[in-house]
Coordinates of C-alpha atoms in Angstrom, one line a residue:
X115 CA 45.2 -19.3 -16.8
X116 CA 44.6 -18.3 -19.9
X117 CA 46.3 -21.6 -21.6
X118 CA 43.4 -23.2 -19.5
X119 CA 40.3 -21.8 -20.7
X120 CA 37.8 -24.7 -20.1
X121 CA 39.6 -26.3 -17.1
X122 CA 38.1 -26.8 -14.0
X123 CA 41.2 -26.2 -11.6
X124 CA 40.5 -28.8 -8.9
X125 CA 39.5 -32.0 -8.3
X126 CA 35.7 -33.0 -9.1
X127 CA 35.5 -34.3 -5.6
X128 CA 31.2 -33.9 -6.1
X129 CA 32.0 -36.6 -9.2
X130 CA 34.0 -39.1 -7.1
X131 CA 31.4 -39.2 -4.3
X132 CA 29.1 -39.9 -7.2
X133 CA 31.3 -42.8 -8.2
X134 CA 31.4 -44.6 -5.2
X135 CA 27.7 -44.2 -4.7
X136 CA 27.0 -45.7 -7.9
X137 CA 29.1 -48.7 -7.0
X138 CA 27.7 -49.2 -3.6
X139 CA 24.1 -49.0 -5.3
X140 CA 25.3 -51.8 -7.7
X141 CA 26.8 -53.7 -4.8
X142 CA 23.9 -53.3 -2.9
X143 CA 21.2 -54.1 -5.6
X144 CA 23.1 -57.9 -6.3
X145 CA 23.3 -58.6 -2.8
X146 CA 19.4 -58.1 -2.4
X147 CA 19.1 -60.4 -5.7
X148 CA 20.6 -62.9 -4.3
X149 CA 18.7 -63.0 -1.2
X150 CA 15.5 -62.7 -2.8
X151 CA 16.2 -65.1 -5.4
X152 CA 17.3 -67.9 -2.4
X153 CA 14.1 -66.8 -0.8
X154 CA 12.0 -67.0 -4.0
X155 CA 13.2 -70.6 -4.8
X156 CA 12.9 -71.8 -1.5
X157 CA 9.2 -71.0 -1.7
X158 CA 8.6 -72.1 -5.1
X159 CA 10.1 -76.0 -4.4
X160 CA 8.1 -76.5 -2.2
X161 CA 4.7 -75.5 -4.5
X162 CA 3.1 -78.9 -6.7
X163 CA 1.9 -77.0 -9.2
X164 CA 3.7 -74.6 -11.7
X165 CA 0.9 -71.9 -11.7
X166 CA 1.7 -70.8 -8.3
X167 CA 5.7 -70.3 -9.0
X168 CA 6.9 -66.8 -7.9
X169 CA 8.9 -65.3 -10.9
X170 CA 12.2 -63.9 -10.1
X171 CA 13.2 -60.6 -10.0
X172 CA 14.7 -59.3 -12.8
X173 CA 17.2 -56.2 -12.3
X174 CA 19.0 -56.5 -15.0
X175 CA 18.2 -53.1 -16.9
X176 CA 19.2 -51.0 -13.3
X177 CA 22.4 -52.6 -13.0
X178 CA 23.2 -52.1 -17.0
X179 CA 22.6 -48.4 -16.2
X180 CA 24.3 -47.8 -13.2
X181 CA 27.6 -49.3 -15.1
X182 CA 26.9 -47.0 -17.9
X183 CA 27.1 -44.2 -15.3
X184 CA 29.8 -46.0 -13.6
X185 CA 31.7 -45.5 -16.9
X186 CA 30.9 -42.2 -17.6
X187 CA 31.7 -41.2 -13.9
X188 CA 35.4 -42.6 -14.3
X189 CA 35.7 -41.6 -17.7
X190 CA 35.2 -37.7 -16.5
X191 CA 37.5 -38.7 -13.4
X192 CA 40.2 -39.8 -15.7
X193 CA 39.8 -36.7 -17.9
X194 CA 40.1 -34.1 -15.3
X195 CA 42.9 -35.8 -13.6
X196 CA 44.9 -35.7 -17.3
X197 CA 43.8 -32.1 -16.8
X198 CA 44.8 -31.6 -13.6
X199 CA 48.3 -33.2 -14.8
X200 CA 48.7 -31.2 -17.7
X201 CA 48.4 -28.4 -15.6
X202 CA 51.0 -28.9 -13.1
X203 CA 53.5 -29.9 -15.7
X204 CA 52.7 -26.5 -17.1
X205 CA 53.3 -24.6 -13.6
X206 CA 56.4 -27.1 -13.2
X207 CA 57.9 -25.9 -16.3
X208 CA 57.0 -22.3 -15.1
X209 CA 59.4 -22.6 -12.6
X210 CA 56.6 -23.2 -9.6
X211 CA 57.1 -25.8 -7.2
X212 CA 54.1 -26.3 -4.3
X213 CA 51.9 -26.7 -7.5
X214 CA 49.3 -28.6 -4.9
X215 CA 49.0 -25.5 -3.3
X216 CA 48.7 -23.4 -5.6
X217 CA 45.5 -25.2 -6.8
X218 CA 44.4 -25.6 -3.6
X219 CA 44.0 -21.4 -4.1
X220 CA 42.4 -21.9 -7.0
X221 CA 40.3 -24.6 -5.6
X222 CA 38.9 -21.7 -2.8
X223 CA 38.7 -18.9 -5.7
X224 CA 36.6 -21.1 -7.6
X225 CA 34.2 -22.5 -5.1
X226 CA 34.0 -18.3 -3.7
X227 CA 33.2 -17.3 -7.6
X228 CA 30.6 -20.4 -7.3
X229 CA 28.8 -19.1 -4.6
X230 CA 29.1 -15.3 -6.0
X231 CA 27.3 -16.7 -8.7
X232 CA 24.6 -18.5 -7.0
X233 CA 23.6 -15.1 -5.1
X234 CA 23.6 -13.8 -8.2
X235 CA 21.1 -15.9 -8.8
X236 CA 19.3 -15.7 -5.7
X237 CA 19.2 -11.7 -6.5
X238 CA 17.6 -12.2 -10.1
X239 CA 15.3 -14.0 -8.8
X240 CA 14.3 -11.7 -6.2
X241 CA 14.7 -9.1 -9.0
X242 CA 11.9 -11.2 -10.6
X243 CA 9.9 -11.0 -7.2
X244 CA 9.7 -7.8 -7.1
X245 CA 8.7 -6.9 -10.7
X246 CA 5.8 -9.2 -10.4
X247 CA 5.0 -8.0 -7.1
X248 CA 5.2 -3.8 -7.9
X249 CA 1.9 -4.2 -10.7
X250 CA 0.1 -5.8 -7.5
X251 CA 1.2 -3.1 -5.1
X252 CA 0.7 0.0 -7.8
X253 CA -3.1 -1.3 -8.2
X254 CA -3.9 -1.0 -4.4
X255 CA -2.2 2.9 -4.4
X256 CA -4.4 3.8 -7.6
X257 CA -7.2 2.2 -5.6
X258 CA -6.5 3.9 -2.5
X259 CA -5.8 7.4 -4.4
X260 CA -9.3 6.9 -5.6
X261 CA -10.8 6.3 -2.9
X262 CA -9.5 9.0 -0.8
X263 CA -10.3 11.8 -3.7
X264 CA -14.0 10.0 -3.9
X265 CA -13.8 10.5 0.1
X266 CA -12.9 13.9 -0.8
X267 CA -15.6 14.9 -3.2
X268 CA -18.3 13.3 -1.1
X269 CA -17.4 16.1 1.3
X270 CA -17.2 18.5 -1.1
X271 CA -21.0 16.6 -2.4
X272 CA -22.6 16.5 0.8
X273 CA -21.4 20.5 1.8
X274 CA -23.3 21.5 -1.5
X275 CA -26.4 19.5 -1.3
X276 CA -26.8 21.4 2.3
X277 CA -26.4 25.0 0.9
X278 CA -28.5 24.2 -1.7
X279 CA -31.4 22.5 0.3
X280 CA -35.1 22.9 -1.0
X281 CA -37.4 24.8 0.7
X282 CA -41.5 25.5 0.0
X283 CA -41.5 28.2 2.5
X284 CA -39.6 31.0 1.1
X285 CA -38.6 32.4 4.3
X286 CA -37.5 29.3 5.1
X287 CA -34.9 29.4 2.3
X288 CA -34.3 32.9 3.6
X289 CA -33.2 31.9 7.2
X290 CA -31.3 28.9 5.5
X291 CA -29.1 30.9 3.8
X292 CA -28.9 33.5 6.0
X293 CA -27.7 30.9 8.5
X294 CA -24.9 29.7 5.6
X295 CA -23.9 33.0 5.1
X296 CA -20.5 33.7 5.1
X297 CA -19.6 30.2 5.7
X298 CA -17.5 27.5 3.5
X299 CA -16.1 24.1 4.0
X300 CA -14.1 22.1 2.0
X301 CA -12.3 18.5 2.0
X302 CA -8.0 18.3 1.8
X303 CA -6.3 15.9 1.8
X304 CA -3.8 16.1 5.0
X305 CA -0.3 14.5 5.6
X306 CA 1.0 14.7 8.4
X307 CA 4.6 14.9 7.2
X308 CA 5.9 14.5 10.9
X309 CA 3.7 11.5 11.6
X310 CA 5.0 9.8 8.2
X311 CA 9.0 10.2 9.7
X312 CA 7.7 9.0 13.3
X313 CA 6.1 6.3 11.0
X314 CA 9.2 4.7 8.7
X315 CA 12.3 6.0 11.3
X316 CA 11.9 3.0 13.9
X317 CA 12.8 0.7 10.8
X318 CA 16.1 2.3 9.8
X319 CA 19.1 1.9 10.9
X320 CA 19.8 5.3 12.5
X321 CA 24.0 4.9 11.8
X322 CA 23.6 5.3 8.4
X323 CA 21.8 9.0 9.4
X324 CA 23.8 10.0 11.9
X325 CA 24.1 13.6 12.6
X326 CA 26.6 15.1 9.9
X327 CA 27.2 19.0 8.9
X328 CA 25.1 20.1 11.4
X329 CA 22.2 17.9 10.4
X330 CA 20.2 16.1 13.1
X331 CA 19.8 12.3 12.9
X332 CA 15.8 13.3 11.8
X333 CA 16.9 16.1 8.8
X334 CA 19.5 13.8 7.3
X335 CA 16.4 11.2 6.9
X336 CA 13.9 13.7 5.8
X337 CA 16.7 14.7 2.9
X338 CA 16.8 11.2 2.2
X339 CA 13.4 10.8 1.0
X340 CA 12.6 13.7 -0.4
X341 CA 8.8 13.3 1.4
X342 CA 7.0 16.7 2.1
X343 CA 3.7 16.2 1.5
X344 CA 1.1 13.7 -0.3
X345 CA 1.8 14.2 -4.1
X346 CA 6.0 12.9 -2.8
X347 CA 4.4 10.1 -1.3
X348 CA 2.7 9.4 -3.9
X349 CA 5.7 9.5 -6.0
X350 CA 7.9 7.6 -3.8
X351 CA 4.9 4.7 -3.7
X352 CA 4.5 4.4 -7.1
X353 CA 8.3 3.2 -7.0
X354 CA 9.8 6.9 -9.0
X355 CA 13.1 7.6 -8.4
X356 CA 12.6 9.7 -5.1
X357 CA 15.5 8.7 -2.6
X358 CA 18.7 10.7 -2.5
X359 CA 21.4 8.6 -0.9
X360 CA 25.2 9.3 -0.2
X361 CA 26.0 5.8 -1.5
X362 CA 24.0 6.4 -4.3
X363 CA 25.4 8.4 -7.2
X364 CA 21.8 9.1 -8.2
X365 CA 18.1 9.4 -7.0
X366 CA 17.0 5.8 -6.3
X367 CA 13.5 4.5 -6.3
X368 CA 12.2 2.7 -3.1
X369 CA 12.4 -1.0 -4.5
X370 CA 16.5 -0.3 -5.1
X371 CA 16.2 1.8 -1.3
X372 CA 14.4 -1.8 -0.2
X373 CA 17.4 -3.6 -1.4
X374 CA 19.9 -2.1 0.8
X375 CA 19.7 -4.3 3.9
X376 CA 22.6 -2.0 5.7
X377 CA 19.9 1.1 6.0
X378 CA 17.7 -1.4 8.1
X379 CA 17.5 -2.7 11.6
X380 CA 17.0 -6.2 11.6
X381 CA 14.3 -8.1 9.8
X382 CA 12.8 -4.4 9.4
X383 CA 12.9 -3.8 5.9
X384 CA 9.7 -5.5 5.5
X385 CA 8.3 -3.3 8.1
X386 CA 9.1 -0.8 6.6
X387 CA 7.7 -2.2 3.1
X388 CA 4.1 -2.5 5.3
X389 CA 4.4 1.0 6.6
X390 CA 4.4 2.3 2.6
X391 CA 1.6 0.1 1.5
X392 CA -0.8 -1.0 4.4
X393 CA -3.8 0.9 4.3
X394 CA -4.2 0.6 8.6
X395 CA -0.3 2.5 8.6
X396 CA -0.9 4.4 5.7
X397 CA -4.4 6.5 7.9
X398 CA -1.8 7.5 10.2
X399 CA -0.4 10.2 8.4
X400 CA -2.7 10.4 5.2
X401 CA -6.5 11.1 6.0
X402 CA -9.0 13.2 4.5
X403 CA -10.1 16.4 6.5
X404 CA -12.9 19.1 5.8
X405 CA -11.9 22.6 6.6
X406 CA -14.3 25.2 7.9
X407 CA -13.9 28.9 7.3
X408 CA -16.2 31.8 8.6
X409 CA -16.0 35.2 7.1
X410 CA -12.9 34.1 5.1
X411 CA -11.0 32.8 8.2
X412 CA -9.6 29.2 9.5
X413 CA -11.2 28.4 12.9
X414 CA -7.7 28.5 14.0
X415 CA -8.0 32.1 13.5
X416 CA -11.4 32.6 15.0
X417 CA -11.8 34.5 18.2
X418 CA -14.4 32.5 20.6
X419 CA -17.5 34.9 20.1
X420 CA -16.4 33.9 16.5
X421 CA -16.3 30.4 17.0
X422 CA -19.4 30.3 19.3
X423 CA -21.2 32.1 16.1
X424 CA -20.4 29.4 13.4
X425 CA -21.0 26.5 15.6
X426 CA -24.3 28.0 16.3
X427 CA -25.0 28.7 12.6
X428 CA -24.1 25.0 11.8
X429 CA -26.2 23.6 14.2
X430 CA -29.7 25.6 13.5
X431 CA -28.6 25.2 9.5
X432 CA -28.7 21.4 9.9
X433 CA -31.8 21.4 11.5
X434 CA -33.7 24.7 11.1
X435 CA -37.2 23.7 11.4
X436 CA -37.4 20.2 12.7
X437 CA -36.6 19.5 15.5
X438 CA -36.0 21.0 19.1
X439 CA -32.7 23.2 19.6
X440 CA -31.8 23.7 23.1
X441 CA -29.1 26.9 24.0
X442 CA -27.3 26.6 27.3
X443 CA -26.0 30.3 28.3
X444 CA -25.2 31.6 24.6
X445 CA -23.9 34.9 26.7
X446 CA -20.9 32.8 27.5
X447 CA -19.9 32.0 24.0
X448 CA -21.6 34.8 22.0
X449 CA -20.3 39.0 22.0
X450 CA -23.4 41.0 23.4
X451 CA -24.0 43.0 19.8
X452 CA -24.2 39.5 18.2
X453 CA -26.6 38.5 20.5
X454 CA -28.9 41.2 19.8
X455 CA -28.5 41.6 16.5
X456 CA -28.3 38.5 14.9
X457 CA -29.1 35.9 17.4
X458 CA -32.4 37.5 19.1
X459 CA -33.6 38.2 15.4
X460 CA -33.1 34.7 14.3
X461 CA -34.8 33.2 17.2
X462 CA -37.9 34.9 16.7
X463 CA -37.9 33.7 13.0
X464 CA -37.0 30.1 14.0
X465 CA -39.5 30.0 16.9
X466 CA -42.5 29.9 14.1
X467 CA -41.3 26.4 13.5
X468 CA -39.1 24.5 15.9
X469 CA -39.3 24.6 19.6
X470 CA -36.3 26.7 21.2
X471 CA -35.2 26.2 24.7
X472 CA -32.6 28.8 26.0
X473 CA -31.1 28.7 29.5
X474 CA -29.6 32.1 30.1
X475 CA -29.0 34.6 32.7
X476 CA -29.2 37.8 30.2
X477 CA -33.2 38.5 30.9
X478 CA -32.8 40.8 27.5
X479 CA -32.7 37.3 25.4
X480 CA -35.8 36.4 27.1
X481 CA -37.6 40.2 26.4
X482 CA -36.4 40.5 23.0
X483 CA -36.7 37.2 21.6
X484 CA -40.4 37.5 22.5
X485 CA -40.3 34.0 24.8
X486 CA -43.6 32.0 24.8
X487 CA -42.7 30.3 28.1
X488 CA -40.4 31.8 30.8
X489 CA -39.2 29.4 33.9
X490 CA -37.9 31.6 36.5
X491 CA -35.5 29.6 38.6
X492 CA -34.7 31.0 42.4
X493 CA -32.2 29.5 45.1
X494 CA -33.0 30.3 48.8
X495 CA -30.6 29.0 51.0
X496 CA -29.9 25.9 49.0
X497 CA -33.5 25.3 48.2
X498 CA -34.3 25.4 44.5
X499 CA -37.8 27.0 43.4
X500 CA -39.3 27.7 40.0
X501 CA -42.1 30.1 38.5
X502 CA -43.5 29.8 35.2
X503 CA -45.2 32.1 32.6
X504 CA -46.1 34.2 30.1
X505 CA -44.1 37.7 29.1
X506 CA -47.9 39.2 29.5
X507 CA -48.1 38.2 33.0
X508 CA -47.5 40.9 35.8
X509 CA -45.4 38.5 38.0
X510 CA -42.9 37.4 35.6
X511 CA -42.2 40.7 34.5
X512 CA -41.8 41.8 37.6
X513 CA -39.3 39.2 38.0
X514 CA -37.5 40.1 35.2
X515 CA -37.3 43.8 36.2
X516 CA -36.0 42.4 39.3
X517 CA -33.3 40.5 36.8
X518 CA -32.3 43.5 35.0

């Protein structure tokens, strides 16, 4: 082919077609001027005066064009078919004989290079797509990075402006820290790597991770993206080469992962595309959290006296000396030395300024804490009674002798 290098090797059958179109239009456009002139003149005899004459159409200039076209439409024909001669006298002298056939061939390898070349196209201009589109999506991932670290310090904000709460009464600063003691809480940021892979593995094509080496279907796609926690994911958003595939001969960024429509179930790459960028999938396995810990310890690790002690610390820190706290059966949740030493201790303190209601059955809460008001409750055969009273008076001590 190289004797050919600006022949088109087959018939410009798109040019003929052209052609014969342009003659019908020509055909078509002196058939109407006839009719319309017999029409106009028809009309015009029978008007008496000249002013009212209907000019005739004039289409001169259209058909002068259409037989320039004409022309240059046959002119083009004629040249390829000299081409197309030249050609098979050239094959003919090489010795081939079904030289219709053989262009035929080249007639199909052309039209498939045509076509390559149109979704090459297509793909540039998705190319193009894309690049305007990643500035977009990078701008809502800065946004939502800020937003979740200002999340983040407003925990951090709002933890410090409660330990460091003004007081006029000194020994009401003394109880509010006493209360704090020991305590911290802070604000992470938590992925929830498992969630993420529950997440993104409906959209892929699960073939293309089949279980291989003694990999699970699950491992082969956590190897693929490389996610672990929310710095990767970050990295993987912001479109950095992240993504190790076995097709790939190096780490691939997301945009080239999107690309690869053989990695996705149907119509699921853009699922996949929301899962990555939508803030509503995103809180699924991205939120912030505040942790607590208690004498250096996670909850997690906290026995329940433990647990019953911080919860109890939070709650009267909150709210030392406004308004009412009310304690149902603290013996429950609370080791007895606690109780006495700490929690006793701090009730007689808070008691000088909010009202504390306890319901217990440990009578030594009500005798040590110093209670203003005791209700007695009794059950006698189903029938519920109550006293009431002062520690000073005989009865309800001797009712609380009778408890002990």
């Amino acid at each position: 082919m190289d004797h050919f290098p600006d022949k088109q090797f087959y018939l410009p059958h798109h040019k003929k077609l052209a052609l014969k179109n342009a003659e019908d239009l020509k055909k078509e456009l002196n058939e109407i001027n006839i009719k319309i002139k017999q029409k106009i003149n028809s009309i015009n005899q029978q008007a008496d005066d000249k002013q009212y004459l209907i000019p005739l159409l004039n289409f001169e200039t259209q058909v002068n064009a259409i037989e320039r076209i004409i022309s240059y439409f046959h002119n083009k024909i004629e040249k390829y078919d000299n081409e197309i001669i030249q050609i098979k006298d050239y094959f003919r002298d090489m010795d081939i004989d079904d030289v219709d056939y053989f262009l035929d061939q080249i007639q199909i390898y052309q039209e498939d290079i045509n076509k390559c070349n149109r979704t090459i196209e297509k793909i540039k201009g998705k190319e193009q797509e894309l690049n305007q589109i990643f500035p977009e999506l990078s701008k809502i991932i800065e946004i939502f990075i800020k937003n979740i670290e200002q999340y983040e310090l407003q925990i951090t904000e709002k933890w410090i402006s409660i330990k460091s709460k003004v007081f006029n009464n000194p020994e009401q600063k003394n109880i509010h820290d006493q209360l704090l003691d020991n305590i911290e809480i802070i604000s992470e940021i938590y992925f929830d790597k498992k969630e993420f892979y529950n997440v993104i593995k409906e959209s892929l094509n699960k073939v293309k991770f089949k279980q291989k080496g003694g990999q699970t279907t699950d491992q082969r796609i956590e190897e693929a993206f490389n996610v672990d926690d929310f710095n990767s994911y970050i990295s993987l958003v912001r479109n950095e080469k992240l993504l190790t595939l076995e097709a790939a001969s190096e780490e691939i960024c997301l945009f080239e992962f999107l690309e690869r429509n053989e990695y996705f179930n149907t119509n699921m790459d853009r699922e996949i595309f929301k899962n990555f960028y939508k803030s509503h999938s995103i809180q699924k396995f991205c939120k912030v959290i505040s942790k607590t810990r208690f004498q250096g310890k996670e909850i997690d690790s906290l026995s329940m006296g433990e647990r019953g002690t911080l919860f109890l610390r939070l709650k009267l820190a909150t709210a030392a000396f406004s308004i009412p706290f009310i304690f149902d059966q603290p013996e429950d949740d609370l080791d007895n030395d606690f109780i006495q030493n700490n929690l006793v201790p701090l009730f007689r303190k808070l008691k000088q300024y909010r009202q504390i209601i306890v319901v217990t059955h440990d009578a030594n809460i009500v005798v040590n804490s110093n209670a203003e008001q005791v209700i007695i409750a009794n059950n006698n055969n189903e029938v519920l009674s109550y006293i009431s009273g002062g520690l000073e008076e005989l009865y309800i001590r001797q009712k609380i002798c009778d408890i002990l």
